Amino acid sequence: MRNIFGRNPFGRMSYLLPSCGQKESIKNMKIEELYIYPIKSARSQSLKEMKITIEGPEGDRQWMLVDETGKFISQRTLPKLATVEVFHEEAALTIGFQKMFFKISKNNSFQRKVKVQVWNDSFEAALEPDLYSQALSQYLGVNCRLVRYAPYSQRRVRSLSMDWKPEVRFADGRPLQLVNLKSLEELNSRLATPVSIDRFRANIVFSGNTPYEEEQWKRIRIGEVVFSQPKKCSRCTIITIDQKTGEPFGPEPLKTLATYRRDGKDVFFGTLWIPENTGIIKKSDTVEILE
């Protein structure tokens, strides 16, 4: 595979915990980081501002790898996916690994339809050119196909309102994930080796006042967008994978979380939300509790 742009678009990505030392930032519940994950389970892309669509952050989980049966592939079974770099921009998606990178144009006829499955949801997606699937298959060591959420793709979110039928692309359950840095600080105080926020693959990271306080909220505003119908985020073995190397590092922090954040079979950290409208949110914004 050859380099077709002339320069690496990724640059350095920071996965370190942002500083929370300023009391004013914590008091105001400031947005510290914004991330999208253009390919489900691949590396994150840090943003200064984020456009929210009816399906979630623009470009977030818009692509996905599936196996020969159409079932989604994630870090749960393929941790190496964490090392695939991605860069979403207006005209194209850039994918990179092993110092090589290629660009997929946003222009697509969407004529190559394929049935895909994300958990219990089955729906149609668009198959990208075979060249890209072959390159990713060779790097990852498994046969996979790269698909895109298309204009005809339709995956509904279960809503509390009969009149409101929101959508989600390839994310696990809801369009957006919110994580509180105070919750991470509390978790790290229990760990022998602290973990960074990238383990949890959130879209919005904010400085809260107390750990897990967001689980009590019902409706919030960030920037131009109102979010509602929250759900606690159930965690799996992905949080045990180093997001820089793609290597699993034992049972932590899932093991420790399970000692005090378990409810039945699930272990929770962070919350999932549905946007009520479209708009822009920025790192300088704060979280406003509406209900």
Tab-separated table of C-alpha atoms in Angstrom:
chain	number	residue	atom	x	y	z
A	1	MET	CA	0.000	0.000	0.000
A	2	ARG	CA	1.407	3.376	-0.929
A	3	ASN	CA	1.274	6.803	0.636
A	4	ILE	CA	-1.047	8.869	-1.569
A	5	PHE	CA	-0.997	12.245	0.191
A	6	GLY	CA	2.612	13.217	0.828
A	7	ARG	CA	2.311	13.869	4.574
A	8	ASN	CA	1.023	12.127	7.669
A	9	PRO	CA	-2.229	13.861	8.763
A	10	PHE	CA	-2.384	12.388	12.223
A	11	GLY	CA	0.324	14.191	14.182
A	12	ARG	CA	0.588	13.500	17.881
A	13	MET	CA	-2.486	12.440	19.814
A	14	SER	CA	-2.694	12.995	23.558
A	15	TYR	CA	-4.257	10.336	25.727
A	16	LEU	CA	-3.193	11.746	29.079
A	17	LEU	CA	-5.618	12.781	31.774
A	18	PRO	CA	-6.326	16.535	31.475
A	19	SER	CA	-5.450	18.708	34.430
A	20	CYS	CA	-8.318	19.232	36.857
A	21	GLY	CA	-6.507	21.432	39.336
A	22	GLN	CA	-8.414	24.641	38.671
A	23	LYS	CA	-11.357	24.957	41.033
A	24	GLU	CA	-13.221	27.228	38.656
A	25	SER	CA	-13.224	24.597	35.877
A	26	ILE	CA	-14.552	21.923	38.237
A	27	LYS	CA	-17.205	24.250	39.650
A	28	ASN	CA	-18.438	25.100	36.179
A	29	MET	CA	-18.295	21.484	34.962
A	30	LYS	CA	-16.191	22.431	31.965
A	31	ILE	CA	-15.825	20.251	28.865
A	32	GLU	CA	-12.193	19.084	28.886
A	33	GLU	CA	-12.007	16.800	25.842
A	34	LEU	CA	-14.070	15.938	22.756
A	35	TYR	CA	-13.497	12.743	20.775
A	36	ILE	CA	-14.949	10.898	17.835
A	37	TYR	CA	-14.171	7.342	16.713
A	38	PRO	CA	-14.706	7.327	12.928
A	39	ILE	CA	-14.176	3.550	12.696
A	40	LYS	CA	-15.860	1.584	15.459
A	41	SER	CA	-13.195	0.308	17.913
A	42	ALA	CA	-10.310	2.036	16.069
A	43	ARG	CA	-8.311	4.956	17.481
A	44	SER	CA	-9.923	8.213	18.592
A	45	GLN	CA	-9.708	11.631	16.988
A	46	SER	CA	-9.506	14.632	19.311
A	47	LEU	CA	-11.577	17.705	18.408
A	48	LYS	CA	-11.803	21.323	19.545
A	49	GLU	CA	-15.447	21.485	18.570
A	50	MET	CA	-17.972	18.836	17.637
A	51	LYS	CA	-20.961	18.972	15.312
A	52	ILE	CA	-23.887	16.988	16.688
A	53	THR	CA	-26.283	15.405	14.178
A	54	ILE	CA	-29.466	13.461	14.867
A	55	GLU	CA	-27.335	10.285	14.815
A	56	GLY	CA	-24.690	11.609	17.205
A	57	PRO	CA	-21.341	13.390	16.691
A	58	GLU	CA	-20.592	13.927	13.004
A	59	GLY	CA	-18.272	11.185	11.754
A	60	ASP	CA	-18.489	9.147	14.946
A	61	ARG	CA	-18.711	5.366	14.359
A	62	GLN	CA	-19.669	6.092	10.756
A	63	TRP	CA	-17.474	3.205	9.584
A	64	MET	CA	-17.127	-0.303	10.951
A	65	LEU	CA	-15.395	-3.583	10.228
A	66	VAL	CA	-17.508	-6.706	9.833
A	67	ASP	CA	-16.664	-10.368	9.401
A	68	GLU	CA	-17.759	-12.572	6.494
A	69	THR	CA	-21.245	-12.937	8.001
A	70	GLY	CA	-21.726	-9.173	8.474
A	71	LYS	CA	-21.276	-9.207	12.248
A	72	PHE	CA	-19.390	-6.264	13.715
A	73	ILE	CA	-15.760	-6.620	14.804
A	74	SER	CA	-14.497	-4.751	17.873
A	75	GLN	CA	-11.583	-4.701	20.309
A	76	ARG	CA	-13.401	-7.331	22.349
A	77	THR	CA	-12.150	-9.960	19.914
A	78	LEU	CA	-9.500	-7.947	18.056
A	79	PRO	CA	-7.552	-5.615	20.400
A	80	LYS	CA	-5.173	-4.655	17.577
A	81	LEU	CA	-7.947	-2.450	16.184
A	82	ALA	CA	-6.872	0.145	18.777
A	83	THR	CA	-3.718	0.775	16.724
A	84	VAL	CA	-5.573	1.739	13.521
A	85	GLU	CA	-5.348	5.531	13.274
A	86	VAL	CA	-8.195	7.496	11.740
A	87	PHE	CA	-8.725	11.114	10.766
A	88	HIS	CA	-12.169	12.334	9.735
A	89	GLU	CA	-12.302	15.503	7.666
A	90	GLU	CA	-14.806	17.212	5.396
A	91	ALA	CA	-13.879	15.461	2.163
A	92	ALA	CA	-12.424	12.134	3.252
A	93	LEU	CA	-11.544	9.614	5.921
A	94	THR	CA	-7.866	8.879	6.414
A	95	ILE	CA	-6.801	5.473	7.748
A	96	GLY	CA	-3.259	4.709	8.855
A	97	PHE	CA	-1.147	1.910	10.317
A	98	GLN	CA	2.503	0.827	10.243
A	99	LYS	CA	3.541	4.264	8.913
A	100	MET	CA	1.265	3.813	5.886
A	101	PHE	CA	-2.001	5.619	5.315
A	102	PHE	CA	-4.702	5.938	2.683
A	103	LYS	CA	-7.683	8.171	2.083
A	104	ILE	CA	-11.301	7.173	1.458
A	105	SER	CA	-13.359	9.809	-0.331
A	106	LYS	CA	-16.674	10.868	1.190
A	107	ASN	CA	-18.161	10.551	-2.293
A	108	ASN	CA	-19.800	7.146	-2.555
A	109	SER	CA	-22.569	5.792	-4.773
A	110	PHE	CA	-23.716	3.592	-1.869
A	111	GLN	CA	-24.751	0.944	-4.401
A	112	ARG	CA	-22.862	-1.936	-2.767
A	113	LYS	CA	-25.313	-2.816	-0.019
A	114	VAL	CA	-24.519	-5.396	2.634
A	115	LYS	CA	-26.474	-6.643	5.644
A	116	VAL	CA	-24.652	-5.939	8.918
A	117	GLN	CA	-25.298	-6.757	12.552
A	118	VAL	CA	-24.504	-4.707	15.674
A	119	TRP	CA	-25.574	-6.710	18.702
A	120	ASN	CA	-29.262	-7.525	18.100
A	121	ASP	CA	-29.750	-4.951	15.337
A	122	SER	CA	-29.579	-6.010	11.669
A	123	PHE	CA	-29.707	-3.373	8.929
A	124	GLU	CA	-28.129	-2.358	5.611
A	125	ALA	CA	-24.815	-0.544	5.236
A	126	ALA	CA	-22.607	0.394	2.283
A	127	LEU	CA	-19.579	-1.735	1.457
A	128	GLU	CA	-16.398	0.239	0.789
A	129	PRO	CA	-14.051	-0.701	-2.111
A	130	ASP	CA	-12.391	-4.085	-1.675
A	131	LEU	CA	-8.893	-2.564	-1.752
A	132	TYR	CA	-9.402	-0.972	1.663
A	133	SER	CA	-10.878	-4.111	3.187
A	134	GLN	CA	-7.952	-6.162	1.873
A	135	ALA	CA	-5.378	-3.741	3.337
A	136	LEU	CA	-7.047	-3.798	6.755
A	137	SER	CA	-7.445	-7.582	6.646
A	138	GLN	CA	-3.735	-8.005	5.942
A	139	TYR	CA	-2.715	-5.679	8.782
A	140	LEU	CA	-5.146	-7.053	11.366
A	141	GLY	CA	-4.653	-10.695	10.427
A	142	VAL	CA	-8.355	-11.467	9.951
A	143	ASN	CA	-10.721	-11.432	6.987
A	144	CYS	CA	-12.836	-8.307	7.352
A	145	ARG	CA	-14.817	-5.841	5.296
A	146	LEU	CA	-15.046	-2.078	5.779
A	147	VAL	CA	-18.600	-0.716	5.732
A	148	ARG	CA	-20.113	2.748	6.060
A	149	TYR	CA	-23.367	3.942	7.588
A	150	ALA	CA	-25.269	4.987	4.463
A	151	PRO	CA	-28.208	7.335	3.798
A	152	TYR	CA	-30.455	4.275	3.577
A	153	SER	CA	-29.067	2.725	6.784
A	154	GLN	CA	-31.551	2.887	9.631
A	155	ARG	CA	-30.876	1.810	13.193
A	156	ARG	CA	-33.300	3.037	15.815
A	157	VAL	CA	-32.646	3.791	19.462
A	158	ARG	CA	-35.262	2.616	21.916
A	159	SER	CA	-36.961	5.826	23.028
A	160	LEU	CA	-39.252	6.561	25.954
A	161	SER	CA	-41.445	8.594	23.597
A	162	MET	CA	-43.641	6.974	20.936
A	163	ASP	CA	-43.387	10.125	18.798
A	164	TRP	CA	-39.584	10.337	18.915
A	165	LYS	CA	-37.586	7.741	17.038
A	166	PRO	CA	-33.884	8.692	17.298
A	167	GLU	CA	-31.148	6.900	15.355
A	168	VAL	CA	-27.655	5.688	16.159
A	169	ARG	CA	-24.951	4.602	13.707
A	170	PHE	CA	-22.547	1.805	14.694
A	171	ALA	CA	-22.133	2.763	18.382
A	172	ASP	CA	-23.111	0.049	20.850
A	173	GLY	CA	-26.300	1.569	22.212
A	174	ARG	CA	-26.792	5.340	22.135
A	175	PRO	CA	-25.334	8.148	19.995
A	176	LEU	CA	-23.057	9.764	22.591
A	177	GLN	CA	-21.072	8.889	25.714
A	178	LEU	CA	-20.294	11.309	28.545
A	179	VAL	CA	-17.570	10.609	31.146
A	180	ASN	CA	-16.785	12.524	34.343
A	181	LEU	CA	-13.124	13.087	35.266
A	182	LYS	CA	-14.079	13.000	38.950
A	183	SER	CA	-15.219	9.407	38.431
A	184	LEU	CA	-11.856	8.561	36.869
A	185	GLU	CA	-9.990	10.175	39.788
A	186	GLU	CA	-12.047	8.108	42.238
A	187	LEU	CA	-11.361	4.905	40.291
A	188	ASN	CA	-7.634	5.630	40.027
A	189	SER	CA	-7.454	6.147	43.795
A	190	ARG	CA	-8.331	2.448	44.109
A	191	LEU	CA	-5.856	1.168	41.483
A	192	ALA	CA	-2.197	0.261	41.941
A	193	THR	CA	-1.552	1.555	38.410
A	194	PRO	CA	-3.769	4.471	37.328
A	195	VAL	CA	-5.421	4.391	33.890
A	196	SER	CA	-6.020	7.269	31.482
A	197	ILE	CA	-9.361	8.482	30.196
A	198	ASP	CA	-8.857	6.978	26.727
A	199	ARG	CA	-9.629	3.496	28.126
A	200	PHE	CA	-13.304	4.493	28.289
A	201	ARG	CA	-13.640	5.818	24.725
A	202	ALA	CA	-15.960	8.704	25.610
A	203	ASN	CA	-17.169	11.402	23.231
A	204	ILE	CA	-17.367	14.123	25.883
A	205	VAL	CA	-15.087	14.327	28.920
A	206	PHE	CA	-16.002	16.908	31.564
A	207	SER	CA	-14.743	18.079	34.971
A	208	GLY	CA	-17.491	17.264	37.440
A	209	ASN	CA	-17.967	18.122	41.092
A	210	THR	CA	-18.447	14.592	42.444
A	211	PRO	CA	-17.947	11.086	40.995
A	212	TYR	CA	-20.864	9.617	39.040
A	213	GLU	CA	-23.106	12.630	39.644
A	214	GLU	CA	-24.228	12.526	36.000
A	215	GLU	CA	-26.151	9.319	36.705
A	216	GLN	CA	-28.734	11.469	38.550
A	217	TRP	CA	-29.313	13.834	35.631
A	218	LYS	CA	-32.205	13.451	33.200
A	219	ARG	CA	-31.643	16.303	30.759
A	220	ILE	CA	-28.611	18.519	30.076
A	221	ARG	CA	-27.433	21.228	27.698
A	222	ILE	CA	-23.911	21.524	26.295
A	223	GLY	CA	-23.304	24.384	23.896
A	224	GLU	CA	-26.167	24.467	21.388
A	225	VAL	CA	-27.378	20.928	22.077
A	226	VAL	CA	-29.781	19.404	24.584
A	227	PHE	CA	-29.287	15.744	25.540
A	228	SER	CA	-31.776	13.489	27.319
A	229	GLN	CA	-32.916	9.908	28.005
A	230	PRO	CA	-29.609	8.918	29.641
A	231	LYS	CA	-28.519	5.377	30.307
A	232	LYS	CA	-25.615	4.129	32.412
A	233	CYS	CA	-22.794	2.736	30.273
A	234	SER	CA	-22.075	-0.950	30.866
A	235	ARG	CA	-18.380	-1.831	30.608
A	236	CYS	CA	-16.567	-4.796	29.073
A	237	THR	CA	-12.983	-6.012	28.558
A	238	ILE	CA	-12.190	-3.133	26.165
A	239	ILE	CA	-11.299	-0.955	29.180
A	240	THR	CA	-8.499	-3.421	29.996
A	241	ILE	CA	-6.800	-2.753	26.620
A	242	ASP	CA	-4.027	-0.166	26.273
A	243	GLN	CA	-5.367	2.192	23.604
A	244	LYS	CA	-1.898	3.135	22.344
A	245	THR	CA	-0.508	-0.373	21.843
A	246	GLY	CA	-3.629	-2.499	21.449
A	247	GLU	CA	-2.324	-4.832	24.160
A	248	PRO	CA	-4.521	-6.223	26.965
A	249	PHE	CA	-3.095	-5.543	30.439
A	250	GLY	CA	-4.705	-8.002	32.810
A	251	PRO	CA	-8.103	-7.575	34.475
A	252	GLU	CA	-7.810	-3.932	35.531
A	253	PRO	CA	-9.581	-1.565	35.790
A	254	LEU	CA	-12.633	-3.774	35.154
A	255	LYS	CA	-11.850	-5.992	38.151
A	256	THR	CA	-11.772	-3.070	40.578
A	257	LEU	CA	-14.826	-1.379	39.051
A	258	ALA	CA	-16.767	-4.612	39.554
A	259	THR	CA	-16.194	-4.442	43.314
A	260	TYR	CA	-18.273	-1.293	43.725
A	261	ARG	CA	-19.950	-0.425	40.391
A	262	ARG	CA	-21.727	-3.706	39.664
A	263	ASP	CA	-25.474	-3.986	39.228
A	264	GLY	CA	-26.495	-7.554	38.442
A	265	LYS	CA	-24.246	-8.758	35.626
A	266	ASP	CA	-23.244	-5.257	34.488
A	267	VAL	CA	-20.415	-2.956	35.605
A	268	PHE	CA	-21.061	0.738	34.971
A	269	PHE	CA	-18.890	3.763	34.250
A	270	GLY	CA	-20.072	6.877	32.370
A	271	THR	CA	-23.438	7.631	30.783
A	272	LEU	CA	-24.977	7.414	27.303
A	273	TRP	CA	-27.211	10.169	25.890
A	274	ILE	CA	-29.495	10.997	22.964
A	275	PRO	CA	-29.340	14.470	21.336
A	276	GLU	CA	-32.668	16.284	21.027
A	277	ASN	CA	-31.404	18.666	18.355
A	278	THR	CA	-28.440	19.396	16.106
A	279	GLY	CA	-25.753	21.978	16.842
A	280	ILE	CA	-22.158	22.671	17.862
A	281	ILE	CA	-20.443	21.964	21.175
A	282	LYS	CA	-16.947	23.169	22.069
A	283	LYS	CA	-14.224	22.404	24.600
A	284	SER	CA	-14.869	25.797	26.180
A	285	ASP	CA	-18.514	24.887	26.909
A	286	THR	CA	-19.907	23.786	30.265
A	287	VAL	CA	-22.530	21.230	31.272
A	288	GLU	CA	-25.847	22.782	32.252
A	289	ILE	CA	-28.250	20.547	34.169
A	290	LEU	CA	-31.846	21.048	32.989
A	291	GLU	CA	-33.489	18.209	34.924
